[in-house]
mmCIF file of C-alpha atoms in Angstrom:
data_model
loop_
_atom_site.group_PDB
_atom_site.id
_atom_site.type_symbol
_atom_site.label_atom_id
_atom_site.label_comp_id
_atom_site.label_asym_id
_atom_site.label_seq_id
_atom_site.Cartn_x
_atom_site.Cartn_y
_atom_site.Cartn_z
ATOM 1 C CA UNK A 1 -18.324 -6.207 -4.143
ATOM 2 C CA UNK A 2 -17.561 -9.955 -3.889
ATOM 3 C CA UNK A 3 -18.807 -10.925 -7.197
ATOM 4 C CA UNK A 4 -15.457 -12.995 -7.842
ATOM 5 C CA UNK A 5 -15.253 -14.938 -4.615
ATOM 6 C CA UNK A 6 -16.420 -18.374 -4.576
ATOM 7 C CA UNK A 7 -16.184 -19.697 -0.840
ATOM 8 C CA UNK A 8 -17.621 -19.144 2.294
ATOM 9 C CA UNK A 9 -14.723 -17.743 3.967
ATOM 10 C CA UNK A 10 -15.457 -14.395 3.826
ATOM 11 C CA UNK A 11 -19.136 -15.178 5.543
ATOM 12 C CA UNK A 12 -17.615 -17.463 7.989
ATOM 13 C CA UNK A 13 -15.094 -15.045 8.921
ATOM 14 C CA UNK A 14 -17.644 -12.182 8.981
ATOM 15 C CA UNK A 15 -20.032 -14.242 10.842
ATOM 16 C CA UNK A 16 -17.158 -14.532 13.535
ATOM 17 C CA UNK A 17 -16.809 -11.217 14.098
ATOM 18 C CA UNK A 18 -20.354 -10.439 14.255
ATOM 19 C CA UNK A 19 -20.605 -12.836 17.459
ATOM 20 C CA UNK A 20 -17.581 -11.725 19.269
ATOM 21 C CA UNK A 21 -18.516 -7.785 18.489
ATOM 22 C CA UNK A 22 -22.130 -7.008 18.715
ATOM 23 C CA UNK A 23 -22.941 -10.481 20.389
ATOM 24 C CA UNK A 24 -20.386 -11.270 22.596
ATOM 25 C CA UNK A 25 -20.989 -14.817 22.265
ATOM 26 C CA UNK A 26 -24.244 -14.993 23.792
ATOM 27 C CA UNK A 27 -26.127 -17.818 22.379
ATOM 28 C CA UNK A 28 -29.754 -17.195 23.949
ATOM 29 C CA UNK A 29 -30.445 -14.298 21.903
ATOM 30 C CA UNK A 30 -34.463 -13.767 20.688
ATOM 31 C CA UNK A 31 -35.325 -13.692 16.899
ATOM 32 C CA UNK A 32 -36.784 -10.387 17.199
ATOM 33 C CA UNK A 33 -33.901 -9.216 19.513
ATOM 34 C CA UNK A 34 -31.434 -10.433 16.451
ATOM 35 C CA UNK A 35 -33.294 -8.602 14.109
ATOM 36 C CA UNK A 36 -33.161 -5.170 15.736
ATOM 37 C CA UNK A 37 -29.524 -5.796 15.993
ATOM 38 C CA UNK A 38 -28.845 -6.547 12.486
ATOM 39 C CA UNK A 39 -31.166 -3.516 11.467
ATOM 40 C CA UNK A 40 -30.077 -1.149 13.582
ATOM 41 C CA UNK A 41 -26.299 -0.644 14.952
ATOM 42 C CA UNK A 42 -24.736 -3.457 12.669
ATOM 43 C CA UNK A 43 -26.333 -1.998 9.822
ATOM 44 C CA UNK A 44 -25.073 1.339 10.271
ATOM 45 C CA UNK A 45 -21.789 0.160 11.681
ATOM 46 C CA UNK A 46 -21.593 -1.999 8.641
ATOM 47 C CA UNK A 47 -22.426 0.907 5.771
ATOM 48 C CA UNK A 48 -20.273 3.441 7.704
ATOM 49 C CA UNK A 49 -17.315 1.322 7.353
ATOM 50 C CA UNK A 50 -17.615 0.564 3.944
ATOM 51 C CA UNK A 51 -18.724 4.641 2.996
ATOM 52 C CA UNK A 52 -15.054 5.568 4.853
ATOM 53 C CA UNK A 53 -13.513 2.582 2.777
ATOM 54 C CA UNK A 54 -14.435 3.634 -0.289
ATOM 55 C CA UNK A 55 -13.528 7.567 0.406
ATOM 56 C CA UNK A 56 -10.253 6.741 1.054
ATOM 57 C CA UNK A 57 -10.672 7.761 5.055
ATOM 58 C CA UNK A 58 -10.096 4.563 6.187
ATOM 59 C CA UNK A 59 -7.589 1.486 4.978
ATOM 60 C CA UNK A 60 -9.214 -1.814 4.031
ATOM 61 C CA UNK A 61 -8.210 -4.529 6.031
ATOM 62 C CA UNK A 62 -6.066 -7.323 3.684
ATOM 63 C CA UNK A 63 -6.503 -10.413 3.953
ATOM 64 C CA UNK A 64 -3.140 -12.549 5.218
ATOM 65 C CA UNK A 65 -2.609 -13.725 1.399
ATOM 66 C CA UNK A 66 -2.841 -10.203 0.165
ATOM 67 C CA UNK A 67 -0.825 -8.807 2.265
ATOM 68 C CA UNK A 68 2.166 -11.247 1.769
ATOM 69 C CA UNK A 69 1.571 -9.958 -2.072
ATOM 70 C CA UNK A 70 2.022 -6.514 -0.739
ATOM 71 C CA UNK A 71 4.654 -6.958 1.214
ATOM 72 C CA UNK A 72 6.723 -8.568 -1.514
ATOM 73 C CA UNK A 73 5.837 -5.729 -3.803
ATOM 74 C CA UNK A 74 7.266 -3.174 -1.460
ATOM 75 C CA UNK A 75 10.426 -5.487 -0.557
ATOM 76 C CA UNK A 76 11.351 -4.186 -4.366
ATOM 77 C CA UNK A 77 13.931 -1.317 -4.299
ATOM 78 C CA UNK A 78 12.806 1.233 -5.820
ATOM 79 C CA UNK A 79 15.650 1.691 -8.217
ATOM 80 C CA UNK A 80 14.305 -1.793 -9.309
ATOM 81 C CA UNK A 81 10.630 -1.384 -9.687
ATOM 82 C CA UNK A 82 11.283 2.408 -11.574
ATOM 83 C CA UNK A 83 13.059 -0.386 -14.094
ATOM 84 C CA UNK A 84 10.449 -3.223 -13.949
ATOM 85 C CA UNK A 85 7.240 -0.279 -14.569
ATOM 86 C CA UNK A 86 6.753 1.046 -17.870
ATOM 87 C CA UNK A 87 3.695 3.317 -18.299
ATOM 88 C CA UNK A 88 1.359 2.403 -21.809
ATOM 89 C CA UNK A 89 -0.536 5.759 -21.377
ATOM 90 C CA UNK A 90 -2.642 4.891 -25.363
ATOM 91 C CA UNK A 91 -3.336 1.695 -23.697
ATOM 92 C CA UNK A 92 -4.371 2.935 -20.028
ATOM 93 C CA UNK A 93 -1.985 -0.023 -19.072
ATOM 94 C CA UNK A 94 1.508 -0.555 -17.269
ATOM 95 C CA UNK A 95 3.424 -2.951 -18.083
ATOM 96 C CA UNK A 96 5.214 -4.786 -15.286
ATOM 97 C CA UNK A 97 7.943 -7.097 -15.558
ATOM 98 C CA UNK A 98 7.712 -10.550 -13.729
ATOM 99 C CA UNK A 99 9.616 -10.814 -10.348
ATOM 100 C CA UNK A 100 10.820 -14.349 -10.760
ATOM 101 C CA UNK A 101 10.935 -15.153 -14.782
ATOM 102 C CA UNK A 102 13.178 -12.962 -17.061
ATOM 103 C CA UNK A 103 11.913 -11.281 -20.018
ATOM 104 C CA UNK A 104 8.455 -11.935 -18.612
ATOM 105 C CA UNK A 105 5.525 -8.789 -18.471
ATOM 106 C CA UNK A 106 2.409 -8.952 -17.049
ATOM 107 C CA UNK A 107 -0.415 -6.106 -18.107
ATOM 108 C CA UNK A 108 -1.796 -3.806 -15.294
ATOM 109 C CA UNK A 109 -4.899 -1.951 -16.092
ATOM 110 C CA UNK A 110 -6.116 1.126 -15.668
ATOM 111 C CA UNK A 111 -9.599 2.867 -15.487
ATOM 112 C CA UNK A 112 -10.416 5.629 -18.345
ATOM 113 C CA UNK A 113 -9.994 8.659 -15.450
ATOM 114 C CA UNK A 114 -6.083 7.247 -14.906
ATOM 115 C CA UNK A 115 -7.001 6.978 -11.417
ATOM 116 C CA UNK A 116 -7.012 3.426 -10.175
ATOM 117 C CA UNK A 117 -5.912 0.140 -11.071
ATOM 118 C CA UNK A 118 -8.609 -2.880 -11.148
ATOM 119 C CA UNK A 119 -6.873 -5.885 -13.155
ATOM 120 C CA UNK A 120 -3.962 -7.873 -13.939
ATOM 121 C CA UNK A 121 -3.077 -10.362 -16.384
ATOM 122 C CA UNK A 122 -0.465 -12.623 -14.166
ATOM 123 C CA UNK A 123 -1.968 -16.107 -13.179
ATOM 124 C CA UNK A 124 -2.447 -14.860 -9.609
ATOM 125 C CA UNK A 125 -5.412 -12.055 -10.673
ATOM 126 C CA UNK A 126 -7.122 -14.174 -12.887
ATOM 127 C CA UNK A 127 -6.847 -17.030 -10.921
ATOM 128 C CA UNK A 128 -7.707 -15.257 -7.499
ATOM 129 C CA UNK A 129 -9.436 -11.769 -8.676
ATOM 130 C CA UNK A 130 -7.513 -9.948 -5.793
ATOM 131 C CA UNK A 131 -5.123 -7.178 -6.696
ATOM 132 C CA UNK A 132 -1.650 -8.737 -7.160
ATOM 133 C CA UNK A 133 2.122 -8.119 -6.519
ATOM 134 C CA UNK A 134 2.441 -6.458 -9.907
ATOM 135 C CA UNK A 135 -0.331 -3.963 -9.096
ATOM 136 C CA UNK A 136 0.734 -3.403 -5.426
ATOM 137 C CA UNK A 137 4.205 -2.290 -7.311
ATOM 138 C CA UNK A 138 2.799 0.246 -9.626
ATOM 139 C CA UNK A 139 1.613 2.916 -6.470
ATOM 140 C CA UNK A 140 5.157 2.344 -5.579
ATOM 141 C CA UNK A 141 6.420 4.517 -8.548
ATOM 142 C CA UNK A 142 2.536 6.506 -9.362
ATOM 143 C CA UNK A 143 2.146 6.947 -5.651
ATOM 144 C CA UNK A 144 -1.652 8.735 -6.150
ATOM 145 C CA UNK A 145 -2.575 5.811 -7.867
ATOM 146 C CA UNK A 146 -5.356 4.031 -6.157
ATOM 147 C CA UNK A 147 -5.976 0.280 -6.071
ATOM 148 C CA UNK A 148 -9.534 -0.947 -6.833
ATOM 149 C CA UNK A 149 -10.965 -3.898 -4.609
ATOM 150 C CA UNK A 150 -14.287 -4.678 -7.208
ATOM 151 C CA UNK A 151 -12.731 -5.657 -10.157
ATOM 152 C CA UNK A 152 -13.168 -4.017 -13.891
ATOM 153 C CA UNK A 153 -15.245 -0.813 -13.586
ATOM 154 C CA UNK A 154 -18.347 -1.366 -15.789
ATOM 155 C CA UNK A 155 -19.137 2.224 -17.096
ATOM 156 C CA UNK A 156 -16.868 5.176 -16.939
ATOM 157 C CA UNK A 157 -17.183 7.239 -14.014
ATOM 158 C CA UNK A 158 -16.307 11.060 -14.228
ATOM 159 C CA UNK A 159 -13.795 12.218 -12.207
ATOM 160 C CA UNK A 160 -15.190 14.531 -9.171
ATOM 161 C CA UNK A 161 -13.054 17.334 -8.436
ATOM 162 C CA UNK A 162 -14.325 19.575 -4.834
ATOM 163 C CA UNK A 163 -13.577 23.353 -4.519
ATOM 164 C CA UNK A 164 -10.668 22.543 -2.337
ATOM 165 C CA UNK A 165 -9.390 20.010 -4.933
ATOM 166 C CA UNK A 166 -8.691 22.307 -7.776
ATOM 167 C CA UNK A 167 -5.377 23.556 -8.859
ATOM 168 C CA UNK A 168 -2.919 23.247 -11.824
ATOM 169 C CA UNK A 169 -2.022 19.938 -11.631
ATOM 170 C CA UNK A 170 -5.946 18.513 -11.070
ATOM 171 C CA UNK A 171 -6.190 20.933 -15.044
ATOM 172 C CA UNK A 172 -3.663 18.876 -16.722
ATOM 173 C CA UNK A 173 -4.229 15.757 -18.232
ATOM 174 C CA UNK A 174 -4.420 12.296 -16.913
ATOM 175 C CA UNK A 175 -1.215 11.214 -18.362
ATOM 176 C CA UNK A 176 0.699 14.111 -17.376
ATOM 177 C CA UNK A 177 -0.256 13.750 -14.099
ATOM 178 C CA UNK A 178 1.105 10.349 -13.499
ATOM 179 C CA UNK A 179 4.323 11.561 -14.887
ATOM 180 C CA UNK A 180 4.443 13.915 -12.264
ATOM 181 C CA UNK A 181 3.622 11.283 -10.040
ATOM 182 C CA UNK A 182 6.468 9.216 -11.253
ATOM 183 C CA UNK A 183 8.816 12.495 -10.835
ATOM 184 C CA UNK A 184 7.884 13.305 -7.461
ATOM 185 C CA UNK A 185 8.546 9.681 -6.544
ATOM 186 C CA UNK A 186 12.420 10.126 -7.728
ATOM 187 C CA UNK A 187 12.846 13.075 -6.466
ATOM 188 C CA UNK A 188 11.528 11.535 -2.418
ATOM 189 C CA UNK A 189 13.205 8.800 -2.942
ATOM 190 C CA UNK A 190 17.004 10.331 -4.111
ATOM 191 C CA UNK A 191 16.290 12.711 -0.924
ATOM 192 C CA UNK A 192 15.616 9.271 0.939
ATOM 193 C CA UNK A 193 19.368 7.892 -0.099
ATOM 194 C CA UNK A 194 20.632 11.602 0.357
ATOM 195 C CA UNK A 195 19.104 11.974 4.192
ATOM 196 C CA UNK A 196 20.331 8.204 4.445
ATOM 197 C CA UNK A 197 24.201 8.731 2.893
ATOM 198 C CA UNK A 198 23.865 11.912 5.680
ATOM 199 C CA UNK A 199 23.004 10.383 8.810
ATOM 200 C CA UNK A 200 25.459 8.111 7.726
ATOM 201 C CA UNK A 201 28.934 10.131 7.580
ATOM 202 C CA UNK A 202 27.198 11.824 10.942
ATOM 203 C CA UNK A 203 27.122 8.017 12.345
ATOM 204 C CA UNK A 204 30.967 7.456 11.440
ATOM 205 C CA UNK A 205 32.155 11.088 12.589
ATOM 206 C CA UNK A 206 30.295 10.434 15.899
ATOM 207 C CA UNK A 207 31.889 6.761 15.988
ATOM 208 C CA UNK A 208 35.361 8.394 15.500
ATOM 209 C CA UNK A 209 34.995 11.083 17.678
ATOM 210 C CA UNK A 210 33.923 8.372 20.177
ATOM 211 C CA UNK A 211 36.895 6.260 19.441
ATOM 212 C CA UNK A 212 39.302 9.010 20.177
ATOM 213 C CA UNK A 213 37.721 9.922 23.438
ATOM 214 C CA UNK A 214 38.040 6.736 24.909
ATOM 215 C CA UNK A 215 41.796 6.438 24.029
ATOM 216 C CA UNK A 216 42.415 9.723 25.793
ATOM 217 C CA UNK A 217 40.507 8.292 28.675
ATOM 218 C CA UNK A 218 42.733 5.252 28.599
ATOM 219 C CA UNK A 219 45.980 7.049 28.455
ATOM 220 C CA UNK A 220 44.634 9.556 31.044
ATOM 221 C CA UNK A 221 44.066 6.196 33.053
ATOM 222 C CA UNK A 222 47.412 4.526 32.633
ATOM 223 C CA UNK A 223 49.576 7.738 33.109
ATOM 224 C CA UNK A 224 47.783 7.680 36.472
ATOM 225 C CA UNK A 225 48.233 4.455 37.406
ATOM 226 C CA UNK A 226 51.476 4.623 36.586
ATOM 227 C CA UNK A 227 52.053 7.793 39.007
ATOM 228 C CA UNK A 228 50.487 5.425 41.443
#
């Protein structure tokens, strides 16, 4: 859904990999020949990749732009970003602090089912209509929260729920589930420092056992050259 793009670059760029893939540059192709193609395996290559998208079985590919947005989203320590997100649950927003101006908030919003983010109101979304830094930093602390690639939703869409999906946490609300979200972010990340303090005092101990080893060695290795 490229409703908010007004270029070419996305066709040019598709049209690229349509000659190198299915093509392979080959510039004497038939009319009729091309239009098997396009029906047949690039049609079904094409829908198949946007079904597993959409699912959540396969990543979309971001764009170089997007992902330097990302990237300087999850840069943030998380200490940080649990104090630059504050959930508006009446709202379906979060509010996120700026990352460059001081007392600064942008608005993230939500859809009604609480279960993925489509809009911003920093410069960058409305100027680009891409998901920004401030909503690549929300997943960060609500880590089952989903980022939407097609903008605001236009009618609300129940949320499905499979056999194997149900359980006691699927039964509570929308709102209490992101605050378990939020919790079970805390708790991986204090076992994060915890495993990282560990492997830590493991790394000295191992340096200082090291240390004392190699004196001995050197001692052992003067007292015999001094026999010598």
């Amino acid at each position: 859904n490229n409703q908010f793009i007004n270029t070419n670059n996305l066709v040019e760029s598709w049209h690229k990999t349509f000659k190198r893939q299915y093509l392979g540059f080959a510039r004497d192709l038939r009319p009729d020949d091309l239009v098997f193609l396009l029906q047949g395996v690039v049609d079904i290559d094409f829908r198949t990749t946007y079904y597993k998208i959409t699912r959540g079985l396969q990543p979309i590919t971001l764009s170089e732009s997007a992902a330097a947005r990302k990237a300087k989203a999850m840069d943030i320590p998380f200490f940080w970003a649990r104090l630059m997100v504050t959930e508006l649950f009446q709202e379906r927003k979060f509010k996120v602090n700026s990352f460059t101006e001081v007392g600064v908030a942008h608005y993230v919003s939500m859809d009604p089912n609480f279960s993925y983010l489509y809009s911003c109101t920093c410069n960058d979304y409305i100027r680009n209509k891409e998901p920004c830094k401030h909503m690549y930093l929300v997943p960060k602390i609500f880590q089952d929260t989903k980022i939407s690639y097609e903008g605001e939703p236009s009618l609300p869409v129940p949320k499905e729920m499979s056999p194997s999906g149900v359980s006691l946490e699927n039964m509570l609300s929308p709102q209490l589930q992101l605050v378990l979200q939020k919790q079970r972010a805390e708790k991986m990340e204090a076992s994060r420092l915890t495993r990282e303090a560990e492997n830590e005092r493991v790394f000295e101990e191992s340096e200082e056992q090291l240390s004392t080893l190699l004196m001995k060695i050197n001692r052992e290795f003067m007292a015999k050259k001094r026999r010598k």
